[in-house]
Coordinates of N, CA and C in Angstrom, one line a residue:
M1 N -7.6 25.6 -6.1 CA -7.0 24.6 -5.2 C -7.2 25.1 -3.7
S2 N -7.6 24.3 -2.8 CA -7.8 24.6 -1.4 C -6.5 24.9 -0.7
T3 N -6.5 25.9 0.2 CA -5.3 26.2 1.0 C -5.5 25.7 2.4
G4 N -6.7 25.1 2.7 CA -6.9 24.7 4.1 C -5.9 23.6 4.5
Y5 N -5.4 23.8 5.7 CA -4.5 22.8 6.3 C -3.2 22.6 5.5
K6 N -2.8 23.6 4.8 CA -1.5 23.6 4.1 C -0.6 24.6 4.7
I7 N 0.7 24.5 4.5 CA 1.7 25.4 4.9 C 1.8 26.5 3.9
A8 N 1.2 27.7 4.1 CA 1.2 28.8 3.2 C 2.2 29.9 3.6
D9 N 2.3 30.1 4.9 CA 3.2 31.1 5.4 C 4.5 30.4 5.7
K10 N 5.5 30.6 4.9 CA 6.8 29.8 5.0 C 7.5 30.0 6.3
D11 N 7.4 31.2 6.9 CA 8.1 31.4 8.2 C 7.2 31.4 9.4
G12 N 5.9 30.9 9.1 CA 5.0 30.9 10.2 C 5.2 29.7 11.2
L13 N 4.6 29.9 12.4 CA 4.6 28.8 13.4 C 3.3 28.0 13.2
Y14 N 3.5 26.7 13.1 CA 2.4 25.8 12.7 C 2.2 24.7 13.8
Y15 N 0.9 24.3 14.0 CA 0.5 23.1 14.7 C 0.4 22.1 13.6
L16 N 1.0 20.9 13.7 CA 1.1 19.9 12.7 C 0.7 18.5 13.3
T17 N 0.1 17.7 12.5 CA -0.2 16.3 12.9 C 0.3 15.4 11.8
F18 N 1.2 14.5 12.2 CA 1.7 13.4 11.2 C 1.1 12.1 11.6
Q19 N 0.4 11.4 10.7 CA -0.3 10.2 11.0 C 0.2 9.1 10.2
I20 N 0.4 7.9 10.8 CA 0.8 6.7 10.1 C -0.5 6.2 9.4
V21 N -0.3 5.7 8.1 CA -1.5 5.3 7.3 C -2.2 4.1 8.1
G22 N -3.5 4.1 7.9 CA -4.3 3.0 8.5 C -4.3 3.0 10.0
W23 N -3.8 4.1 10.6 CA -3.7 4.2 12.1 C -2.9 3.1 12.7
V24 N -1.9 2.6 11.9 CA -1.0 1.5 12.4 C -0.3 2.0 13.7
D25 N -0.3 1.2 14.7 CA 0.3 1.6 16.0 C 1.8 1.3 15.9
L26 N 2.5 2.0 15.1 CA 3.9 1.8 14.8 C 4.8 2.2 16.1
F27 N 4.4 3.3 16.7 CA 5.2 3.8 17.8 C 5.0 3.1 19.1
T28 N 4.4 2.0 19.1 CA 4.3 1.2 20.4 C 5.6 0.5 20.7
R29 N 6.5 0.5 19.7 CA 7.8 -0.1 19.8 C 8.8 1.1 19.9
Q30 N 9.7 1.0 20.9 CA 10.7 2.1 21.1 C 11.6 2.3 19.9
I31 N 12.0 1.3 19.2 CA 12.9 1.5 18.0 C 12.3 2.5 17.0
Y32 N 11.0 2.5 16.8 CA 10.4 3.5 15.9 C 10.3 4.9 16.5
R33 N 10.1 5.0 17.8 CA 10.1 6.3 18.4 C 11.5 6.9 18.4
D34 N 12.5 6.0 18.6 CA 13.9 6.5 18.6 C 14.3 7.0 17.2
I35 N 13.8 6.3 16.1 CA 14.1 6.8 14.8 C 13.5 8.2 14.6
A36 N 12.2 8.4 15.0 CA 11.6 9.7 14.9 C 12.3 10.8 15.7
I37 N 12.7 10.4 16.9 CA 13.4 11.4 17.7 C 14.7 11.8 17.1
D38 N 15.5 10.8 16.6 CA 16.8 11.0 16.0 C 16.6 11.9 14.7
S39 N 15.6 11.6 14.0 CA 15.3 12.4 12.8 C 14.9 13.9 13.1
F40 N 14.1 14.0 14.2 CA 13.8 15.4 14.6 C 15.1 16.1 15.0
K41 N 16.0 15.5 15.7 CA 17.2 16.1 16.2 C 18.1 16.5 15.0
H42 N 18.1 15.6 14.0 CA 18.9 15.9 12.7 C 18.3 17.2 12.0
C43 N 16.9 17.2 12.0 CA 16.3 18.4 11.3 C 16.5 19.6 12.1
Q44 N 16.6 19.5 13.4 CA 16.9 20.7 14.3 C 18.3 21.2 14.0
Q45 N 19.3 20.3 13.9 CA 20.7 20.6 13.8 C 21.1 21.0 12.4
N46 N 20.4 20.4 11.4 CA 20.9 20.6 10.0 C 19.9 21.2 9.0
K47 N 18.6 21.3 9.4 CA 17.6 21.9 8.5 C 16.9 23.1 9.1
G48 N 17.3 23.5 10.2 CA 16.7 24.7 10.8 C 15.3 24.5 11.4
L49 N 15.0 23.3 11.8 CA 13.7 23.0 12.4 C 13.7 23.6 13.9
S50 N 12.7 24.4 14.2 CA 12.5 24.8 15.5 C 11.2 24.2 16.1
L51 N 11.4 23.4 17.1 CA 10.3 22.7 17.8 C 9.9 23.4 19.1
F52 N 8.6 23.7 19.3 CA 8.1 24.3 20.5 C 7.3 23.4 21.4
A53 N 6.8 22.4 20.8 CA 6.0 21.4 21.6 C 5.9 20.1 20.7
Y54 N 5.8 19.0 21.3 CA 5.6 17.7 20.5 C 5.1 16.6 21.4
V55 N 4.5 15.6 20.8 CA 4.1 14.4 21.5 C 4.1 13.3 20.4
I56 N 4.7 12.2 20.8 CA 4.7 11.0 19.9 C 3.7 10.0 20.5
M57 N 2.6 9.8 19.8 CA 1.6 8.8 20.3 C 1.8 7.5 19.6
S58 N 0.9 6.5 19.7 CA 1.1 5.2 19.2 C 1.1 5.2 17.6
N59 N 0.3 6.1 17.0 CA 0.2 6.1 15.6 C 0.2 7.5 14.9
H60 N 0.5 8.5 15.7 CA 0.6 9.9 15.2 C 1.5 10.7 16.0
I61 N 1.9 11.9 15.5 CA 2.7 12.8 16.2 C 2.1 14.2 16.0
H62 N 2.0 14.9 17.1 CA 1.6 16.3 17.1 C 2.8 17.2 17.4
L63 N 2.9 18.4 16.8 CA 3.9 19.3 17.1 C 3.6 20.7 16.8
L64 N 4.3 21.6 17.4 CA 4.3 23.0 17.1 C 5.7 23.3 16.5
A65 N 5.8 23.7 15.3 CA 7.1 23.9 14.6 C 7.1 25.1 13.7
Q66 N 8.4 25.4 13.4 CA 8.7 26.6 12.5 C 10.0 26.3 11.9
S67 N 10.2 26.8 10.7 CA 11.5 26.7 10.0 C 12.3 27.9 10.1
E68 N 13.6 27.8 10.5 CA 14.5 29.0 10.5 C 14.9 29.3 9.0
H69 N 14.7 28.4 8.1 CA 15.1 28.6 6.7 C 13.9 28.7 5.8
D70 N 12.7 29.1 6.3 CA 11.5 29.3 5.5 C 11.2 28.1 4.6
D71 N 11.5 26.9 5.1 CA 11.1 25.7 4.3 C 10.6 24.6 5.2
L72 N 9.5 24.9 5.9 CA 8.9 23.9 6.8 C 8.4 22.7 6.0
S73 N 7.8 23.0 4.8 CA 7.3 21.9 4.0 C 8.4 20.9 3.6
G74 N 9.5 21.5 3.1 CA 10.6 20.7 2.7 C 11.2 19.9 3.9
T75 N 11.3 20.5 5.0 CA 11.8 19.8 6.2 C 10.9 18.6 6.6
I76 N 9.6 18.8 6.5 CA 8.6 17.8 6.8 C 8.7 16.7 5.8
R77 N 8.8 17.0 4.5 CA 9.0 16.0 3.5 C 10.2 15.2 3.7
D78 N 11.3 15.8 4.0 CA 12.6 15.1 4.3 C 12.4 14.2 5.5
F79 N 11.8 14.7 6.6 CA 11.6 13.9 7.8 C 10.8 12.7 7.5
K80 N 9.7 12.8 6.8 CA 8.8 11.7 6.4 C 9.5 10.7 5.5
N81 N 10.2 11.2 4.5 CA 10.9 10.3 3.6 C 12.0 9.5 4.3
Y82 N 12.8 10.1 5.1 CA 13.9 9.5 5.9 C 13.3 8.5 6.9
T83 N 12.3 8.9 7.7 CA 11.8 8.0 8.7 C 11.1 6.8 8.0
S84 N 10.4 7.0 6.9 CA 9.7 5.9 6.2 C 10.8 4.8 5.8
K85 N 11.9 5.3 5.2 CA 12.9 4.3 4.8 C 13.5 3.6 6.0
K86 N 13.8 4.3 7.1 CA 14.3 3.6 8.3 C 13.3 2.7 8.9
F87 N 12.0 3.1 9.0 CA 11.0 2.2 9.6 C 10.9 0.9 8.8
L88 N 10.9 1.1 7.4 CA 10.8 -0.1 6.6 C 12.1 -1.0 6.7
E89 N 13.2 -0.4 6.9 CA 14.4 -1.3 7.2 C 14.2 -2.1 8.4
V90 N 13.7 -1.5 9.5 CA 13.5 -2.2 10.7 C 12.5 -3.3 10.5
I91 N 11.4 -2.9 9.9 CA 10.3 -3.9 9.7 C 10.8 -5.1 8.9
N92 N 11.6 -4.8 7.8 CA 12.1 -5.9 7.0 C 13.3 -6.7 7.6
D93 N 14.1 -6.1 8.5 CA 15.3 -6.8 8.9 C 15.2 -7.2 10.4
S94 N 14.1 -7.1 11.1 CA 14.1 -7.4 12.5 C 13.1 -8.5 12.7
A95 N 13.0 -8.8 14.0 CA 12.1 -9.9 14.4 C 10.7 -9.2 14.8
E96 N 10.3 -8.2 14.1 CA 9.1 -7.5 14.3 C 7.9 -8.5 14.1
S97 N 7.2 -8.8 15.2 CA 6.1 -9.8 15.1 C 5.0 -9.3 14.2
R98 N 4.9 -8.1 13.9 CA 3.8 -7.6 13.1 C 4.2 -7.2 11.7
S99 N 5.4 -7.7 11.3 CA 6.0 -7.2 10.0 C 5.1 -7.6 8.8
D100 N 4.6 -8.8 8.7 CA 3.8 -9.2 7.5 C 2.6 -8.3 7.4
W101 N 1.9 -8.1 8.5 CA 0.7 -7.3 8.5 C 1.0 -5.9 8.2
M102 N 2.0 -5.3 8.8 CA 2.4 -3.9 8.5 C 2.8 -3.7 7.1
K103 N 3.6 -4.6 6.5 CA 4.0 -4.5 5.1 C 2.8 -4.5 4.2
M104 N 1.8 -5.4 4.5 CA 0.6 -5.4 3.7 C -0.2 -4.1 3.8
V105 N -0.3 -3.5 4.9 CA -1.0 -2.2 5.1 C -0.2 -1.1 4.3
F106 N 1.1 -1.1 4.5 CA 1.9 0.0 3.9 C 1.9 -0.2 2.3
E107 N 2.0 -1.4 1.9 CA 1.9 -1.7 0.4 C 0.6 -1.3 -0.2
Y108 N -0.5 -1.6 0.5 CA -1.8 -1.3 0.1 C -1.9 0.2 -0.1
H109 N -1.5 1.0 0.9 CA -1.7 2.4 0.8 C -0.7 3.0 -0.2
G110 N 0.4 2.4 -0.5 CA 1.3 2.9 -1.5 C 0.8 2.6 -2.9
K111 N 0.4 1.4 -3.2 CA 0.0 1.0 -4.5 C -1.4 1.6 -4.9
H112 N -2.3 1.6 -4.0 CA -3.7 2.0 -4.3 C -3.9 3.5 -4.2
K113 N -3.0 4.2 -3.6 CA -3.3 5.7 -3.5 C -2.2 6.5 -4.2
N114 N -1.0 6.0 -4.4 CA 0.1 6.9 -4.9 C 0.9 6.2 -6.0
K115 N 0.6 5.0 -6.3 CA 1.4 4.4 -7.4 C 2.9 4.2 -7.0
Q116 N 3.1 4.0 -5.7 CA 4.4 3.7 -5.2 C 4.4 2.4 -4.4
N117 N 5.6 1.9 -4.0 CA 5.6 0.6 -3.4 C 5.0 0.6 -2.0
N118 N 5.3 1.6 -1.2 CA 4.9 1.7 0.2 C 4.6 3.1 0.6
Q119 N 3.7 3.2 1.5 CA 3.4 4.5 2.1 C 3.2 4.3 3.6
L120 N 4.0 5.0 4.4 CA 3.8 4.9 5.9 C 3.1 6.1 6.5
W121 N 3.4 7.3 6.0 CA 2.8 8.5 6.5 C 1.7 8.9 5.6
T122 N 0.6 9.4 6.2 CA -0.4 10.1 5.3 C 0.2 11.3 4.7
H123 N -0.3 11.8 3.6 CA 0.2 13.0 2.9 C -0.1 14.2 3.7
E124 N -1.2 14.2 4.4 CA -1.7 15.4 5.1 C -0.8 15.6 6.3
N125 N -0.6 16.9 6.7 CA 0.1 17.3 7.9 C -0.8 18.1 8.8
H126 N -2.1 18.3 8.4 CA -3.1 19.0 9.1 C -2.5 20.3 9.7
A127 N -1.8 21.1 8.8 CA -1.1 22.3 9.2 C -2.1 23.4 9.6
E128 N -2.0 23.9 10.8 CA -2.8 25.1 11.2 C -1.8 26.2 11.7
L129 N -1.9 27.3 11.0 CA -1.1 28.5 11.3 C -1.4 29.0 12.7
I130 N -0.5 29.2 13.5 CA -0.7 29.8 14.8 C -0.8 31.3 14.7
Y131 N -1.9 31.8 15.2 CA -2.2 33.2 14.9 C -2.4 34.1 16.2
S132 N -2.3 33.5 17.4 CA -2.5 34.2 18.6 C -1.9 33.5 19.8
Q133 N -1.6 34.2 20.8 CA -1.1 33.6 22.1 C -2.1 32.6 22.6
K134 N -3.3 32.9 22.6 CA -4.4 32.0 23.1 C -4.4 30.7 22.3
F135 N -4.2 30.8 21.0 CA -4.2 29.6 20.1 C -2.9 28.8 20.4
I136 N -1.8 29.4 20.6 CA -0.6 28.7 21.0 C -0.8 27.9 22.3
E137 N -1.3 28.6 23.3 CA -1.5 27.9 24.6 C -2.5 26.8 24.5
Q138 N -3.6 26.9 23.6 CA -4.5 25.9 23.4 C -3.9 24.7 22.8
K139 N -3.0 24.9 21.8 CA -2.4 23.8 21.1 C -1.3 23.1 22.0
V140 N -0.6 23.9 22.7 CA 0.4 23.3 23.6 C -0.3 22.4 24.6
D141 N -1.4 22.9 25.2 CA -2.1 22.1 26.2 C -2.7 20.8 25.5
Y142 N -3.2 21.0 24.3 CA -3.8 19.8 23.6 C -2.7 18.8 23.3
I143 N -1.5 19.2 22.9 CA -0.4 18.3 22.6 C 0.0 17.6 23.9
H144 N 0.2 18.3 24.9 CA 0.7 17.7 26.2 C -0.3 16.9 26.9
D145 N -1.6 17.2 26.7 CA -2.7 16.4 27.3 C -3.0 15.1 26.6
N146 N -2.5 14.9 25.4 CA -2.8 13.8 24.5 C -2.6 12.4 25.2
P147 N -1.5 12.2 25.9 CA -1.3 10.9 26.6 C -2.2 10.7 27.8
V148 N -2.6 11.8 28.4 CA -3.6 11.8 29.5 C -4.9 11.4 29.0
R149 N -5.4 12.0 27.9 CA -6.7 11.6 27.3 C -6.7 10.2 26.8
A150 N -5.5 9.7 26.4 CA -5.4 8.3 25.9 C -5.3 7.3 27.1
G151 N -5.2 7.8 28.3 CA -5.2 6.9 29.4 C -3.8 6.3 29.7
I152 N -2.8 6.9 29.1 CA -1.4 6.3 29.2 C -0.8 6.8 30.5
V153 N -1.0 8.0 30.9 CA -0.4 8.6 32.1 C -1.5 9.5 32.8
Y154 N -1.2 9.8 34.1 CA -2.1 10.7 34.8 C -1.8 12.1 34.6
K155 N -0.5 12.4 34.5 CA 0.0 13.8 34.3 C 0.8 13.9 33.0
P156 N 0.6 15.0 32.3 CA 1.3 15.1 31.0 C 2.8 15.0 31.1
E157 N 3.4 15.5 32.2 CA 4.9 15.4 32.3 C 5.4 14.0 32.6
D158 N 4.5 13.1 32.9 CA 5.0 11.7 33.1 C 5.2 10.9 31.8
Y159 N 4.8 11.5 30.7 CA 5.0 10.8 29.4 C 6.3 11.2 28.8
I160 N 7.2 10.2 28.6 CA 8.5 10.5 28.2 C 8.6 11.1 26.8
Y161 N 7.8 10.7 25.9 CA 7.9 11.1 24.5 C 7.0 12.4 24.3
S162 N 7.2 13.4 25.1 CA 6.4 14.6 25.0 C 7.3 15.8 25.6
S163 N 7.1 16.9 25.0 CA 7.7 18.1 25.5 C 7.1 18.6 26.8
A164 N 6.1 18.0 27.3 CA 5.5 18.4 28.6 C 6.6 18.3 29.7
R165 N 7.6 17.3 29.5 CA 8.7 17.2 30.4 C 9.6 18.4 30.4
N166 N 9.9 18.9 29.2 CA 10.7 20.1 29.1 C 10.0 21.3 29.9
Y167 N 8.8 21.5 29.6 CA 8.0 22.6 30.3 C 7.9 22.4 31.8
A168 N 8.0 21.1 32.2 CA 7.9 20.9 33.7 C 9.3 20.9 34.4
G169 N 10.3 21.1 33.6 CA 11.7 21.2 34.1 C 12.3 19.8 34.4
L170 N 11.7 18.7 33.8 CA 12.2 17.4 34.0 C 13.2 17.0 32.9
E171 N 13.8 15.8 33.1 CA 14.7 15.3 32.1 C 13.9 15.0 30.8
Y172 N 14.5 15.3 29.7 CA 13.7 15.2 28.4 C 14.6 14.5 27.4
I173 N 14.0 14.1 26.2 CA 14.8 13.4 25.2 C 14.9 14.3 23.9
L174 N 14.2 15.4 23.8 CA 14.3 16.2 22.6 C 14.2 17.7 23.0
E175 N 15.1 18.4 22.6 CA 15.2 19.9 22.9 C 14.0 20.6 22.2
V176 N 13.4 21.5 22.9 CA 12.4 22.4 22.4 C 12.6 23.8 22.8
I177 N 12.0 24.8 22.1 CA 12.1 26.2 22.5 C 10.8 26.4 23.3
E178 N 10.9 26.6 24.6 CA 9.8 26.7 25.4 C 9.0 28.1 25.2
I179 N 7.7 28.0 25.1 CA 6.9 29.2 24.9 C 6.5 29.7 26.3
D180 N 6.5 31.0 26.5 CA 6.1 31.6 27.7 C 4.6 31.5 27.8
M181 N 4.1 30.7 28.7 CA 2.7 30.5 28.9 C 2.3 31.5 30.1
K182 N 2.2 32.7 29.7 CA 2.0 33.8 30.7 C 0.8 33.6 31.6
W183 N -0.3 33.0 31.1 CA -1.5 32.9 31.9 C -1.5 31.7 32.8
K184 N -0.6 30.8 32.6 CA -0.5 29.6 33.4 C -0.1 29.9 34.9
T185 N -0.7 29.2 35.8 CA -0.3 29.3 37.2 C 0.6 28.1 37.5
V186 N 1.4 28.2 38.5 CA 2.2 27.0 39.0 C 1.3 25.9 39.5
R187 N 1.6 24.7 39.0 CA 0.8 23.6 39.4 C 1.3 23.0 40.7

């Protein structure tokens, strides 16, 4: 069995990507971003999740994370299960204009790939073990520059749903453990 892109080192620091199936732009609505943020906060407070960098894009999330309890896989599983249930509650109970289409996509991915009713997240987490200071810096830059590359903002710290704000000393919505970026110069 392949160990590529899997969490093998239980106490390691990982770069992760969580993707919504079918690249559905779920996070264009604030309610879904808020569910993800609240779930990350819960995992930090109750499951030992340590976040070092993150960004929530329209259909995926990038983060640098580690588990204080040596169970990053379990924490990710719980995060995805909980958020999937909450997302579906909102889709089913609100005036979401895309609800019929989203339900069709999520049902398709659930029934045809996993023999379950719905699937919102892909099973892959694209886990990459962080092995050097240079790799950490590369991944933090990649995470923070995502909204700039997507044309959403001009500067990484202008994007609210990103830890770039934490690193820039601005008001933020999710606590992170800031990594010392020794080689960086003041902008």
